[in-house]
Coordinates of C-alpha atoms and ligand atoms in Angstrom, one line a residue:
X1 CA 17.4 -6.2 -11.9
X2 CA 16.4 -5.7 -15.8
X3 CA 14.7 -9.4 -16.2
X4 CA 12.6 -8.7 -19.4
X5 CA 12.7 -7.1 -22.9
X6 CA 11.3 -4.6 -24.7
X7 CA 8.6 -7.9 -25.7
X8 CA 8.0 -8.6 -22.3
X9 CA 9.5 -11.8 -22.6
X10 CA 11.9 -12.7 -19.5
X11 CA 15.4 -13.3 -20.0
X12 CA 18.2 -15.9 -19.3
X13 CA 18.9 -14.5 -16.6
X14 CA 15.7 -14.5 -14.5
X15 CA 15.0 -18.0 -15.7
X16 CA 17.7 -19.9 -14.0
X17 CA 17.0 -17.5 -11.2
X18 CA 14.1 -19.4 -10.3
X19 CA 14.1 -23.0 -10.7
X20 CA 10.5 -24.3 -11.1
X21 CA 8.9 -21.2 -12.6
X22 CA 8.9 -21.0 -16.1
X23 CA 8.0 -17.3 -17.1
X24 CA 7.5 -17.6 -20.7
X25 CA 5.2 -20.7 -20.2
X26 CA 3.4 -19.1 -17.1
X27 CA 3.8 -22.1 -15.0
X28 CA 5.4 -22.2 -11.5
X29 CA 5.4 -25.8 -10.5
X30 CA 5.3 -28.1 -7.9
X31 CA 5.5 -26.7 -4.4
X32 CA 5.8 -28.0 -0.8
X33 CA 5.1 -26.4 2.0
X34 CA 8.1 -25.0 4.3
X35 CA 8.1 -26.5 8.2
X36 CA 10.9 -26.4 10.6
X37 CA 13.1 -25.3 7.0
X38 CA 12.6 -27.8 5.3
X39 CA 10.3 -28.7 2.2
X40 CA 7.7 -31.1 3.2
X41 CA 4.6 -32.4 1.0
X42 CA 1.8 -32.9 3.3
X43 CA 1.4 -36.1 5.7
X44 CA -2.0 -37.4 4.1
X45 CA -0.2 -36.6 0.7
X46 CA -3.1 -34.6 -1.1
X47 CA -2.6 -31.4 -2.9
X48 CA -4.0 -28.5 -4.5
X49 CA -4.1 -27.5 -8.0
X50 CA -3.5 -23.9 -8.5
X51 CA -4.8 -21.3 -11.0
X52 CA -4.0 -18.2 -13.0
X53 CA -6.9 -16.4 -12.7
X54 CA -5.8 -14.3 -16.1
X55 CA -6.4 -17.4 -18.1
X56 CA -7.8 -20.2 -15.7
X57 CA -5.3 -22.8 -16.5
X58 CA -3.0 -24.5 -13.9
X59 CA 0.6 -23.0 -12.7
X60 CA 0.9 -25.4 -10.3
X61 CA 0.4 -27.3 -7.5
X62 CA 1.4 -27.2 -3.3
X63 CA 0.2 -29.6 -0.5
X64 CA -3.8 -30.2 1.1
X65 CA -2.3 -29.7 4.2
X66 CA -4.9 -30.5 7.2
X67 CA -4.8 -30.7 10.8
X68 CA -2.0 -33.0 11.3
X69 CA 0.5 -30.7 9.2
X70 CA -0.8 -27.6 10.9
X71 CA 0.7 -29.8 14.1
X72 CA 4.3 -30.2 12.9
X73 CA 4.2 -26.8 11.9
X74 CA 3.3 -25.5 15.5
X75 CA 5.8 -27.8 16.7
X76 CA 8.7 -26.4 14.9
X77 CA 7.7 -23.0 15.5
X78 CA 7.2 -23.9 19.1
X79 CA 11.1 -25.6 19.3
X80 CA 12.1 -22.9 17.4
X81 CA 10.6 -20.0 20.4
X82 CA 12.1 -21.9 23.1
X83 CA 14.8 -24.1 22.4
X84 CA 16.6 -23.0 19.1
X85 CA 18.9 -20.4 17.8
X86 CA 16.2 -17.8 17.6
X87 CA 15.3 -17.8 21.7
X88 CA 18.7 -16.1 22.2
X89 CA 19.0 -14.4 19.3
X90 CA 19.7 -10.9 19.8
X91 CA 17.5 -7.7 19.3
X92 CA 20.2 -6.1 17.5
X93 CA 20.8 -9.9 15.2
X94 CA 17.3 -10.1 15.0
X95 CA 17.5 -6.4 13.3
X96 CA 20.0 -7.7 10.9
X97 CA 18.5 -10.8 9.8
X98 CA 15.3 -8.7 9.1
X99 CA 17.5 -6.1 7.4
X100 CA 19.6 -8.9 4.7
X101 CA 15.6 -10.4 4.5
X102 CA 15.0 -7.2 3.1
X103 CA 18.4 -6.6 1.1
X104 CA 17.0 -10.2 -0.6
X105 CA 13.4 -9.7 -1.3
X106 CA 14.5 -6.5 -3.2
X107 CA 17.2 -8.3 -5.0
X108 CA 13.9 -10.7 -6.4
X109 CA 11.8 -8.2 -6.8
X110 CA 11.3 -9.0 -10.7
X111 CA 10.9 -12.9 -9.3
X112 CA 8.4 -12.2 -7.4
X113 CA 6.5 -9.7 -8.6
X114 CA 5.6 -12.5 -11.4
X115 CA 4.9 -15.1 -9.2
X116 CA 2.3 -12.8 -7.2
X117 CA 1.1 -11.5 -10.9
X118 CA 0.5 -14.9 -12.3
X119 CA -1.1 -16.3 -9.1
X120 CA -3.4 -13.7 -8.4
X121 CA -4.0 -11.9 -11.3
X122 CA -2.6 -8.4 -9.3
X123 CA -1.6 -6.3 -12.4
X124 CA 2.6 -6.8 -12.9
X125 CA 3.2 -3.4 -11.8
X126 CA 1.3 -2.8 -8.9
X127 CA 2.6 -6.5 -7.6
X128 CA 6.1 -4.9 -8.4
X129 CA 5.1 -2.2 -5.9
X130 CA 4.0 -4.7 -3.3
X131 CA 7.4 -6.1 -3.5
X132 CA 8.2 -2.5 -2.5
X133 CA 5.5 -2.7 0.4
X134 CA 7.4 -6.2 1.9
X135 CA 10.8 -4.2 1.8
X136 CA 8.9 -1.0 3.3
X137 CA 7.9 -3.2 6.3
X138 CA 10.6 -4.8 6.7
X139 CA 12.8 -2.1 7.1
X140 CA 10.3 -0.3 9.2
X141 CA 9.9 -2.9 11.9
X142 CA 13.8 -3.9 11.8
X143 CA 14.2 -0.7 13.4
X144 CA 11.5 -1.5 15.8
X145 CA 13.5 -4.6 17.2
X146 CA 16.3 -3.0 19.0
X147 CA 13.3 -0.2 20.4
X148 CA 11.5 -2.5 22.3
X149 CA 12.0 -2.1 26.3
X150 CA 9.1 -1.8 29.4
X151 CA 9.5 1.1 32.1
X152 CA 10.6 1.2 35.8
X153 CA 8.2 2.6 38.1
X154 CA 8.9 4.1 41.7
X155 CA 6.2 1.9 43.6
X156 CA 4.2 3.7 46.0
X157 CA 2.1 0.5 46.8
X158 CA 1.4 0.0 50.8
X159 CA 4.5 -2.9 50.8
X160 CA 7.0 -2.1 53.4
X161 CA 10.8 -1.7 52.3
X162 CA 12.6 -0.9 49.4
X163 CA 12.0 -2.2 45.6
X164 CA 12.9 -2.1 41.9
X165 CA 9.9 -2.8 39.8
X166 CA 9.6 -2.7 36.2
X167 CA 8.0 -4.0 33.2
X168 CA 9.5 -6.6 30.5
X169 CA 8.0 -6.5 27.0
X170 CA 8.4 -10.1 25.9
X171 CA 7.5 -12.1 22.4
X172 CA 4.7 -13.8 22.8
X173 CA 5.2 -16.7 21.4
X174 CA 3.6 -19.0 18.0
X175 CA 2.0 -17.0 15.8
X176 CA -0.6 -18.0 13.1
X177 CA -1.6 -15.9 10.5
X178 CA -4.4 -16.7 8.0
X179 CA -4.4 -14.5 4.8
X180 CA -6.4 -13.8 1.8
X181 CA -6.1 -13.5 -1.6
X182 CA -5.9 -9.9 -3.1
X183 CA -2.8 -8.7 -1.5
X184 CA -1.1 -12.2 -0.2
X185 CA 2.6 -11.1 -0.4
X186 CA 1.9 -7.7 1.3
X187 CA -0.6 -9.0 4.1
X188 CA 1.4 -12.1 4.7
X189 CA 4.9 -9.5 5.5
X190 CA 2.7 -7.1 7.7
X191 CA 2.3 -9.6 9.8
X192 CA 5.3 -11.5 9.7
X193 CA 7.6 -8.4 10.2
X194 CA 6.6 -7.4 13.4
X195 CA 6.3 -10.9 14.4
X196 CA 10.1 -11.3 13.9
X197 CA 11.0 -7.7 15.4
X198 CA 9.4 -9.0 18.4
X199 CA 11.1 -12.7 18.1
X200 CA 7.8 -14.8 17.8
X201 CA 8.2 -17.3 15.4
X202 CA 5.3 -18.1 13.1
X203 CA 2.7 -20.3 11.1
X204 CA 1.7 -19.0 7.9
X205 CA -1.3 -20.3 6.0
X206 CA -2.1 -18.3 2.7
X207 CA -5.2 -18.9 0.7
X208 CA -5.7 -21.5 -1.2
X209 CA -6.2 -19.5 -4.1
X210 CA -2.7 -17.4 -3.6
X211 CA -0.1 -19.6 -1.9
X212 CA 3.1 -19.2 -4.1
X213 CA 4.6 -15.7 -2.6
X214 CA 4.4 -17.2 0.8
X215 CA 6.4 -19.8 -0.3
X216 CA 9.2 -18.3 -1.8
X217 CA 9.0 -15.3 0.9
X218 CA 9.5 -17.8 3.6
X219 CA 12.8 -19.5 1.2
X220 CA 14.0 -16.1 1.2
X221 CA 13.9 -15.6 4.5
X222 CA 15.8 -19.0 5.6
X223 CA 18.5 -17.7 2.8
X224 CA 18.4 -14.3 4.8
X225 CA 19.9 -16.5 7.7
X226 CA 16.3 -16.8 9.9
X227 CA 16.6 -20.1 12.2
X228 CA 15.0 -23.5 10.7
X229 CA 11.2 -23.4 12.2
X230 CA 10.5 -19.3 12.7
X231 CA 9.1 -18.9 9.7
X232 CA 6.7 -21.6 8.3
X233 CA 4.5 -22.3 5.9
X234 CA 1.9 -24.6 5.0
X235 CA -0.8 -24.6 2.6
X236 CA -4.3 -25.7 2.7
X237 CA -7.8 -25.0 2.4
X238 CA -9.2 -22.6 5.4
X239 CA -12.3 -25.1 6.6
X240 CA -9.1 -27.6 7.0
X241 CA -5.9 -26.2 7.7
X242 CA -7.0 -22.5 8.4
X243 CA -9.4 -23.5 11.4
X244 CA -6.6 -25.9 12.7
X245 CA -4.6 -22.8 13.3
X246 CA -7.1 -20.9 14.9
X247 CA -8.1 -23.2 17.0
X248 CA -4.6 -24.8 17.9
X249 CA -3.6 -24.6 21.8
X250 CA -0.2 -24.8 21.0
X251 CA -0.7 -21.3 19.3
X252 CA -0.9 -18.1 21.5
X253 CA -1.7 -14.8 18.8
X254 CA -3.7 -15.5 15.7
X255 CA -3.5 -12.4 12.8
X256 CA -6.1 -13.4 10.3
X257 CA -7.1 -11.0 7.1
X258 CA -10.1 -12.0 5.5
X259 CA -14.0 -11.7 5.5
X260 CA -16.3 -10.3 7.8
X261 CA -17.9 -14.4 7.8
X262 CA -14.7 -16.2 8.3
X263 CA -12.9 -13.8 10.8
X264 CA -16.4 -14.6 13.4
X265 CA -15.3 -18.3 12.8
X266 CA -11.9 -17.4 13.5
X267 CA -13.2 -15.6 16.9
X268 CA -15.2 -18.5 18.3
X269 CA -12.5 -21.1 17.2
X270 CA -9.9 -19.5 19.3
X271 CA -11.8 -19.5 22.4
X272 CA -10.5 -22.6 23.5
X273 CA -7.1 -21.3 24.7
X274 CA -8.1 -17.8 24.4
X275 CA -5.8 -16.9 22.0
X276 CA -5.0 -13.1 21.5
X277 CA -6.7 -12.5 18.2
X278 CA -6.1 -9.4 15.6
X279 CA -8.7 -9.0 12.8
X280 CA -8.6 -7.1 9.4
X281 CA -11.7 -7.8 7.8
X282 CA -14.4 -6.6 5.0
X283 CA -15.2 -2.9 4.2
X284 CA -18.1 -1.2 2.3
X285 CA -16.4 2.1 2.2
X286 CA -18.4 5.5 1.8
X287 CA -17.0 8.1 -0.5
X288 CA -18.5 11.8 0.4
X289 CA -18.1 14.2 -2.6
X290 CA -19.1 17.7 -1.7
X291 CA -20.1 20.8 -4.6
X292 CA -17.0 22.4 -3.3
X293 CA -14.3 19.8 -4.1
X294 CA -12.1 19.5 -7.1
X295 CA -14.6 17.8 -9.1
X296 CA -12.1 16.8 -11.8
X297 CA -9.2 15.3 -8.8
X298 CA -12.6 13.7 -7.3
X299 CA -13.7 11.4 -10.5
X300 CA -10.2 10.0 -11.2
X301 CA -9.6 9.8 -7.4
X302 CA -13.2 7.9 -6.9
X303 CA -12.5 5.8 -10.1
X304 CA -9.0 4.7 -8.6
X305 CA -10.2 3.8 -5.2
X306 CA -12.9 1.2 -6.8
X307 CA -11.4 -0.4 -9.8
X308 CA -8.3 -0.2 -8.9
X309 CA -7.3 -4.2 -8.6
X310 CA -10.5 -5.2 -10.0
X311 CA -12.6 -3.6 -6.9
X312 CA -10.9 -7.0 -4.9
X313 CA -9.1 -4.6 -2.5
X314 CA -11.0 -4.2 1.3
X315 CA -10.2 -0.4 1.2
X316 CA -11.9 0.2 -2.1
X317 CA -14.4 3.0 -1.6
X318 CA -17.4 1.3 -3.1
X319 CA -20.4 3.6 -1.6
X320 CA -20.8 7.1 -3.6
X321 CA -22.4 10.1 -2.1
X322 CA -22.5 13.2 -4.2
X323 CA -24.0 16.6 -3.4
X324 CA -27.0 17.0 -5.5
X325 CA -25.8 19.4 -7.8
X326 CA -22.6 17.9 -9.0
X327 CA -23.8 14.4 -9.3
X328 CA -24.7 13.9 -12.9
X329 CA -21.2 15.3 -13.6
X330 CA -19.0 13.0 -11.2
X331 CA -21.3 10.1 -12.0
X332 CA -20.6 10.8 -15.9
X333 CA -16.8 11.4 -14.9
X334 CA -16.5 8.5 -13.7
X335 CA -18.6 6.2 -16.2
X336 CA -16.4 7.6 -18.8
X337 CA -13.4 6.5 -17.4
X338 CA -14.9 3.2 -16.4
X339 CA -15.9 2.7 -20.0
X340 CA -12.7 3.5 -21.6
X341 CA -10.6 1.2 -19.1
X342 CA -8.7 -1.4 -20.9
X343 CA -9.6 -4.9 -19.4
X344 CA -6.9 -7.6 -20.1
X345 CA -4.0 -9.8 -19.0
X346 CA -1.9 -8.9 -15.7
X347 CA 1.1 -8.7 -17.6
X348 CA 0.5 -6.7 -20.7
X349 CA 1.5 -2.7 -19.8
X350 CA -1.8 -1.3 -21.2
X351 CA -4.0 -3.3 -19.0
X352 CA -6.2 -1.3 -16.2
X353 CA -8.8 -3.9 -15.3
X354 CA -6.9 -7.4 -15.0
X355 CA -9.4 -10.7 -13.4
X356 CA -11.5 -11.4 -10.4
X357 CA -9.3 -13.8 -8.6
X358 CA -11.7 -16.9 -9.7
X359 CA -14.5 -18.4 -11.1
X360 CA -16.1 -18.4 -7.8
X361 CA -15.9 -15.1 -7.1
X362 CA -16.5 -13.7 -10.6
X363 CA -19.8 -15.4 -10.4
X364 CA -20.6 -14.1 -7.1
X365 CA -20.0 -10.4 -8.2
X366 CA -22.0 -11.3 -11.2
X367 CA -25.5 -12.2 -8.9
X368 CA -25.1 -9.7 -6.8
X369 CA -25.1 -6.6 -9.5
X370 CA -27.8 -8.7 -10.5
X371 CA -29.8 -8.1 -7.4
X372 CA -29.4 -4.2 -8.0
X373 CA -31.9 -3.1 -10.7
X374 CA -34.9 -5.2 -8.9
X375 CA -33.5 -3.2 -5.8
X376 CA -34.0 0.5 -7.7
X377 CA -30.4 0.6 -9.2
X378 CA -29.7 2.1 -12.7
X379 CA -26.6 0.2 -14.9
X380 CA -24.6 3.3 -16.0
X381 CA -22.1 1.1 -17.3
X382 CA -20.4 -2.2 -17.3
X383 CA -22.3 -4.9 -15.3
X384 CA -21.6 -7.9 -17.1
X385 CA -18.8 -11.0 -17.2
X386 CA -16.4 -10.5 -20.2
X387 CA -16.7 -13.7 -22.1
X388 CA -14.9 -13.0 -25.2
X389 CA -11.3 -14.6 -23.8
X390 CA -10.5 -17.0 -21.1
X391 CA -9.8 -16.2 -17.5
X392 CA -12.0 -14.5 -15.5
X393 CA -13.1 -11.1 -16.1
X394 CA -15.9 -8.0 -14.9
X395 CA -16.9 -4.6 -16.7
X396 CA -16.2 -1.8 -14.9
X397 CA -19.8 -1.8 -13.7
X398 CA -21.6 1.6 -11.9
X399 CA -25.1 1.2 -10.2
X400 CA -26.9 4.7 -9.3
X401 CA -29.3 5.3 -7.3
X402 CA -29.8 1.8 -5.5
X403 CA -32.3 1.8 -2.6
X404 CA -30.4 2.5 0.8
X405 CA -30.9 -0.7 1.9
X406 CA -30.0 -2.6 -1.4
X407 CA -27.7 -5.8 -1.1
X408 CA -25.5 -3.7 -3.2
X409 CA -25.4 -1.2 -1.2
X410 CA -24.9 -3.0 2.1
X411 CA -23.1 -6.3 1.0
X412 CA -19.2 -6.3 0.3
X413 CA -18.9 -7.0 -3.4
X414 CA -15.3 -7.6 -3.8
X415 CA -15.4 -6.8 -7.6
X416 CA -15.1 -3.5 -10.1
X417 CA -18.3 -2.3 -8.7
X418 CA -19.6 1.4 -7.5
X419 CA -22.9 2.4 -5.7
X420 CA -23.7 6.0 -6.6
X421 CA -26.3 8.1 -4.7
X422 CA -27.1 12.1 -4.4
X423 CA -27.6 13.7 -1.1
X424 CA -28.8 16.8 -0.2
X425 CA -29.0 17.4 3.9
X426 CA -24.9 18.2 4.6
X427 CA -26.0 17.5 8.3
X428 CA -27.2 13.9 7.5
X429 CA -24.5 12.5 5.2
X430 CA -22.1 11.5 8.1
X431 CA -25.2 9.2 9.1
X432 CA -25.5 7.9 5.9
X433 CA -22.1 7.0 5.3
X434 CA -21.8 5.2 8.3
X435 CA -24.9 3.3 7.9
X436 CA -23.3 0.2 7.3
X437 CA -22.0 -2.9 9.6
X438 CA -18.4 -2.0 8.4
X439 CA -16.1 0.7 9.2
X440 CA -12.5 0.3 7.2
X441 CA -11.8 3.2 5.4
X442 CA -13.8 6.2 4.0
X443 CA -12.9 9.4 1.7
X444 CA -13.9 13.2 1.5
X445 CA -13.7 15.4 -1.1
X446 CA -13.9 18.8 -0.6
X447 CA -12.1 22.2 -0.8
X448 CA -13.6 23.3 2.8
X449 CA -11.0 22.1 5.5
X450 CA -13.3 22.5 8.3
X451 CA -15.7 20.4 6.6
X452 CA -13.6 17.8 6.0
X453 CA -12.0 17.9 9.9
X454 CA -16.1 17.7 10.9
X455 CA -16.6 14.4 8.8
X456 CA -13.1 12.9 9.7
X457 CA -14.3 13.0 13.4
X458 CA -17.9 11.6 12.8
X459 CA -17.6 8.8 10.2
X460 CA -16.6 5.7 11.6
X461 CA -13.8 4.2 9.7
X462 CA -10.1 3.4 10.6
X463 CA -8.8 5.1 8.2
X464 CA -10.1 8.9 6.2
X465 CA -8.8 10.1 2.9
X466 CA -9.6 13.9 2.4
X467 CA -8.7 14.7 -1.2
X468 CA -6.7 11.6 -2.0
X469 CA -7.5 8.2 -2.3
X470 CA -5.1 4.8 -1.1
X471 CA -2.8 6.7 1.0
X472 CA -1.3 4.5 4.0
X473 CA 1.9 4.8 5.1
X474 CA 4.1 2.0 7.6
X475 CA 3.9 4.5 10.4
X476 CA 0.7 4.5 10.5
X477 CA -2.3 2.0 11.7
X478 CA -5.2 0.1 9.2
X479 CA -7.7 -0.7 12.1
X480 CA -11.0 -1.3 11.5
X481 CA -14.2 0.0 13.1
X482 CA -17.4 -1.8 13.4
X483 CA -17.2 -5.5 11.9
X484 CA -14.4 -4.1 9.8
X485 CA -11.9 -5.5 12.3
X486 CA -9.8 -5.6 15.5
X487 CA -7.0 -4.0 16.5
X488 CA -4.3 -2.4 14.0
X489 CA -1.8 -3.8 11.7
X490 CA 1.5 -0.9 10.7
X491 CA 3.0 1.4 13.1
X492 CA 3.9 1.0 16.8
X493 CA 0.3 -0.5 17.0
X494 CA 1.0 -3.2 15.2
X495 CA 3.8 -4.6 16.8
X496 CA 1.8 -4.1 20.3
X497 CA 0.0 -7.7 19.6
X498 CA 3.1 -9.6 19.1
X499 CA 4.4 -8.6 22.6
X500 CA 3.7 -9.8 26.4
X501 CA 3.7 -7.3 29.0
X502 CA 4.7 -8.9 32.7
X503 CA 5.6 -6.5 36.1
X504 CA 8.4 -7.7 37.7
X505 CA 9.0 -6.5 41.8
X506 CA 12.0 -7.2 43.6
X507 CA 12.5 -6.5 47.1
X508 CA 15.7 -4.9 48.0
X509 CA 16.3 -5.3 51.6
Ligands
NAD1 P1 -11.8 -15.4 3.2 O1 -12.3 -15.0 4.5 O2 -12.7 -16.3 2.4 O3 -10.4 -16.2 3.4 C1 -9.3 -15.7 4.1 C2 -8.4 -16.8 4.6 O4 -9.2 -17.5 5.6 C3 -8.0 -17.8 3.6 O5 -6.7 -18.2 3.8 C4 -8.9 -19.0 3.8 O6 -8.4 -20.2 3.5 C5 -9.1 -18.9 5.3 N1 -10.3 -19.5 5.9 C6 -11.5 -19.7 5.3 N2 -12.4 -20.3 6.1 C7 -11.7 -20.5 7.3 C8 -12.1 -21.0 8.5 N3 -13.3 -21.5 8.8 N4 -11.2 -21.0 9.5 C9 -10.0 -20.4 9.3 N5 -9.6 -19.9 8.2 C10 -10.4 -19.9 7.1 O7 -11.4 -14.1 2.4 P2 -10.8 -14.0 1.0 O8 -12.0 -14.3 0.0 O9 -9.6 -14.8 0.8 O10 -10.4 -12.5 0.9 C11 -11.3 -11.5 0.7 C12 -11.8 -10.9 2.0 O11 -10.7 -10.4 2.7 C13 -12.7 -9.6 1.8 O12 -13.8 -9.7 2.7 C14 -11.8 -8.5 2.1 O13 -12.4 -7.3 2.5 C15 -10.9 -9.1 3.2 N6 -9.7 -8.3 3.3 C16 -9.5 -7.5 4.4 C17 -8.4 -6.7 4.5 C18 -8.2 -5.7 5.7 O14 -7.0 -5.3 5.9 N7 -9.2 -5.4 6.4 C19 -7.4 -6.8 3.6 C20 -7.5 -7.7 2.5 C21 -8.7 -8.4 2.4

C-alpha cells in the first residue's frame, strides 16, 4: 500500500486507516492494554507516558499495569488454553488463523512500520523490513503447526504382554514473554509465532519504552480471527509488571529478550514454579579481520554490523581484531565511513544514524566511552552526544587500542560504538575473541576457507558470519553461548520450548 508522497507526508488514506495515530503530527494516542480481547486501562488506573526518542516529545500514553493486571491477563490466557475456542482448535485452523494474521500484518505494513519508527526511533525502512520479519515468521511457523506429531516405539521394556506406546507433543500452556526495546515488533512475533503453532496462548509485556507495535500486533491478530484471551497484552514497567510474569505460578514457559542483568532476575524469579525459561540476552560480539580478507567488503561489512540501528542491536559486532598489517587501513576504512554517516530523524530517507532509544540510555553510552581513554583507548572519531537538535543522539564513535580488560571492551554498550585492536599470534585470536562473559554472535573475515571453518569451530558464539555481516534466516536458530542466553529462538528449535513431551503405554491384552 502507497501511504505517502513524494514529501513524505502520509495520505488520506493511511490516516483513517488508523484511528488514534496521527502521522503528520507524530502522535499515536491513548492506548489500553489488550486482555481476554478486550481493551482494558489498568486496575490501579496509572499510566505511562510515552516518547519518540527522534525528538523526545510524547506520542502517547498506555496503562502502569502491575501485579494485579498481570493476574487477569494470566487468567484469560489460562481460560483461553483450557476452556475456550482455542483448546479444540485445530492444527490445520490454527495454520490458517496464523496464515490471514499474516495476510493482515502485510496489508499494515506502512501502519506499522510508523508506529515502530516513531516509538523506537528504528529508521522507517529497516522497521518496514521488520514488518517483513513478523510476516517471515509467521508464515514459517504456520507451516510448523500441522508438522507437529511424537513417535511410536516398539517397547522392549521387561513388562509382560503386548503394548502400543508412543509420545504426544502437547502445547504447554501460558506463555509470558518479556521484550526489549530495539527490535519490539520482531522479538515480540518470534515468540508469539511458535507460541500459536503450538496452541499456547500468551502474555505479552513489551518495554516500557516500546509498547505500541504490541498493541496493534495483538488487534491484528483478534481481527485475523485468534480466540478472545490467546494473545494478550499488557504494558508496564519490568520491576512491576515484568517480574509479575516471571514469577506468576499460573504461567508455565517464560521467553524473555533483554540484558544479561535482568534475564538473572528473570531466572531466580521463576523458580518458584519452575517455569521452563528461554533466554536471549546481551552480546559483546568479536569481529576477526584477517590480512587475507576482502579488506574493502570487510570495512563496510564491520561498519554495518556496529552502527547499524545506532549500535542498539545485541548482534552488533562491537569488538575489532585486525591482523597487524591491515589495521591502520580497516581502522581508517571504517572511521571514514563513520564520519561521513548522516545522523538525523527516523523518517527522513537520508538518515543512517537515527537516536539511542532514550535519555537514559544515551547518557549511559556517553559515561562509558568516557571510561575508555583513562583505560588506554584512542577517539578516532565520534565519541560525543549530538546536541545541536532535540531527541537523543551519539557520533558514530571508534575507540582503538583500549586495554584488554577495559569496560569498553568487556561491558555491552548498546550504542554506535566500536573497540578496535591489532593482533598478531593467528593461534591466539580465537582466545581473544572469546574472552568475554558473552557468546551471541561473532564474524570472520577472510579469503582462506579453512581458516575461517577453524575459527567457526573455536569461538564461542551462537551464531558465525564469515564474509557477511547480519545474516539469519527463520530456519535457522539465534542461541546464545555463555551469559549470552538459553536455548534458541527460529527454526525447529524454537518451537521445541513451546511444546510438552508425555509417553503414553497401553496394554493390549
Ligand atoms: P532490559 O533487560 O532492561 O529490559 C527488557 C525487558 O525486561 C523490558 O520489557 C523490561 O521492562 C523488562 N524488565 C526489566 N526489569 C525486569 C525485572 N526485574 N523482571 C522482569 N522483567 C524486567 O533490556 P532493554 O534495555 O529493553 O534491551 C536491551 C538489552 O536487550 C541488551 O542487553 C540487548 O543485548 C538485549 N537484547 C538481546 C537480544 C537477543 O536476541 N539476544 C535481542 C535484543 C536485545
Amino acid at each position: 500500500m502507497k501511504s505517502r508522497d513524494n514529501e513524505g507526508n502520509f495520505g488520506e488514506e493511511m490516516i483513517k486507516a488508523a484511528k488514534t495515530i496521527d502521522f503528520n503530527e507524530r502522535t499515536i494516542g491513548e492506548h489500553l492494554m489488550l486482555i481476554g480481547g478486550r481493551p482494558v486501562p489498568a486496575q490501579a488506573g496509572a499510566t505511562m507516558a510515552i516518547r519518540d526518542p527522534g525528538t523526545g516529545k510524547t506520542i502517547g500514553s498506555v496503562p502502569r499495569g502491575t501485579a494485579e493486571d498481570v493476574d487477569a491477563a494470566v487468567d484469560a490466557a489460562h481460560r483461553a488454553f483450557t476452556d475456550g475456542p482455542w483448546a479444540r482448535t485445530s492444527a490445520a485452523d490454527r495454520a490458517r488463523i496464523m496464515s490471514r494474521y499474516a495476510d493482515l500484518v502485510e496489508q499494515h505494513a506502512e501502519e506499522l512500520a510508523f508506529i515502530e519508527s516513531l516509538n523506537s526511533g528504528m529508521l522507517h525502512g529497516m522497521a518496514l523490513r521488520m514488518v517483513g520479519e513478523v510476516v517471515s515468521y509467521l508464515r514459517y511457523y504456520e507451516g510448523w503447526a500441522t508438522k507437529i506429531h511424537g513417535v511410536t516405539s516398539e517397547i522392549s521394556s521387561p513388562a509382560t504382554g503386548e503394548f502400543h506406546a508412543y509420545t504426544l507433543k502437547q502445547p504447554i500452556g501460558v506463555c509470558g514473554f518479556v521484550t526489549p526495546w530495539n527490535f519490539p515488533m520482531s522479538i515480540a512475533m518470534i515468540k508469539i509465532a511458535p507460541a500459536l503453532a503450538a496452541g499456547c496462548t500468551c502474555v505479552l509485556k513489551p518495554s516500557e519504552e516500546t509498547p505500541f507495535s504490541s498493541l496493534r500486533l495483538a488487534e491484528l491478530a483478534l481481527e485475523a480471527g485468534l480466540p478472545e484471551g490467546v494473545l494478550n497484552v499488557m504494558t508496564g514497567y519490568g520491576i512491576e509488571a515484568g517480574a509479575a510474569i516471571a514469577a506468576h505460578p499460573g504461567i508455565a514457559k517464560v521467553a524473555f529478550t533483554g540484558s544479561t542483568m535482568v534475564g538473572k532476575e528473570i531466572v531466580k524469579a521463576a523458580a518458584g514454579n519452575l517455569k521452563r525459561i528461554t533466554l536471549e540476552l546481551g552480546g559483546k560480539s568479536p569481529v576477526v579481520v584477517f590480512d587475507d580478507a576482502d579488506l574493502d567488503a570487510a570495512i563496510q561489512g564491520v561498519a554495518t554490523g556496529i552502527f547499524v540501528r545506532s549500535g542498539q542491536v545485541c548482534v552488533a559486532g562491537s569488538r575489532l581484531y585486525v591482523q597487524r598489517k591491515s589495521f591502520d587501513k580497516v581502522v581508517e576504512g571504517i572511521a571514514a565511513i563513520a564520519g561521513s554517516m548522516k545522523i538525523g530523524d527516523q523518517f527522513a530517507s537520508d538518515t543512517q544514524i537515527g537516536p539511542i532509544i532514550s535519555d537514559k540510555q544515551l547518557q549511559r553510552v556517553k559515561s562509558l566511552v568516557e571510561t575508555g581513554p583513562g583505560d588506554g583507548a584512542e577517539i578516532v572519531t565520534g565519541g560525543r552526544m549530538v546536541s545541536d537538535r532535540p531527541g537523543f543522539f551519539f557520533e558514530p564513535t571508534i575507540l582503538a587500542n583500549p586495554n584488554p580488560d577495559a569496560r569498553v571492551v568487556r561491558e555491552e554498550i548498546f550504542g554506535p560504538v566500536l573497540c578496535a585492536s591489532p593482533f598478531d599470534d593467528i593461534e591466539d585470536i580465537a582466545r581473544i575473541a572469546n574472552s568475554t562473559e558473552y557468546g551471541l554472535a561473532s564474524a570472520i573475515w577472510s579469503r582462506d576457507a579453512g581458516k575461517i571453518h577453524r575459527m567457526a569451530k573455536r569461538i564461542d558464539a551462537g551464531v558465525v558470519w564469515a564474509n557477511c555481516a547480519f545474516v539469519t534466516d527463520t530456519s535457522l536458530p539465534i542461541a546464545g553461548h555463555k551469559q549470552s542466553g538459553w536455548g534458541g529462538e527460529l527454526g525447529r528449535e524454537g518451537l521445541d520450548p513451546y511444546l510438552s513431551t508425555k509417553s503414553v503405554f497401553v496394554k493390549l491384552d
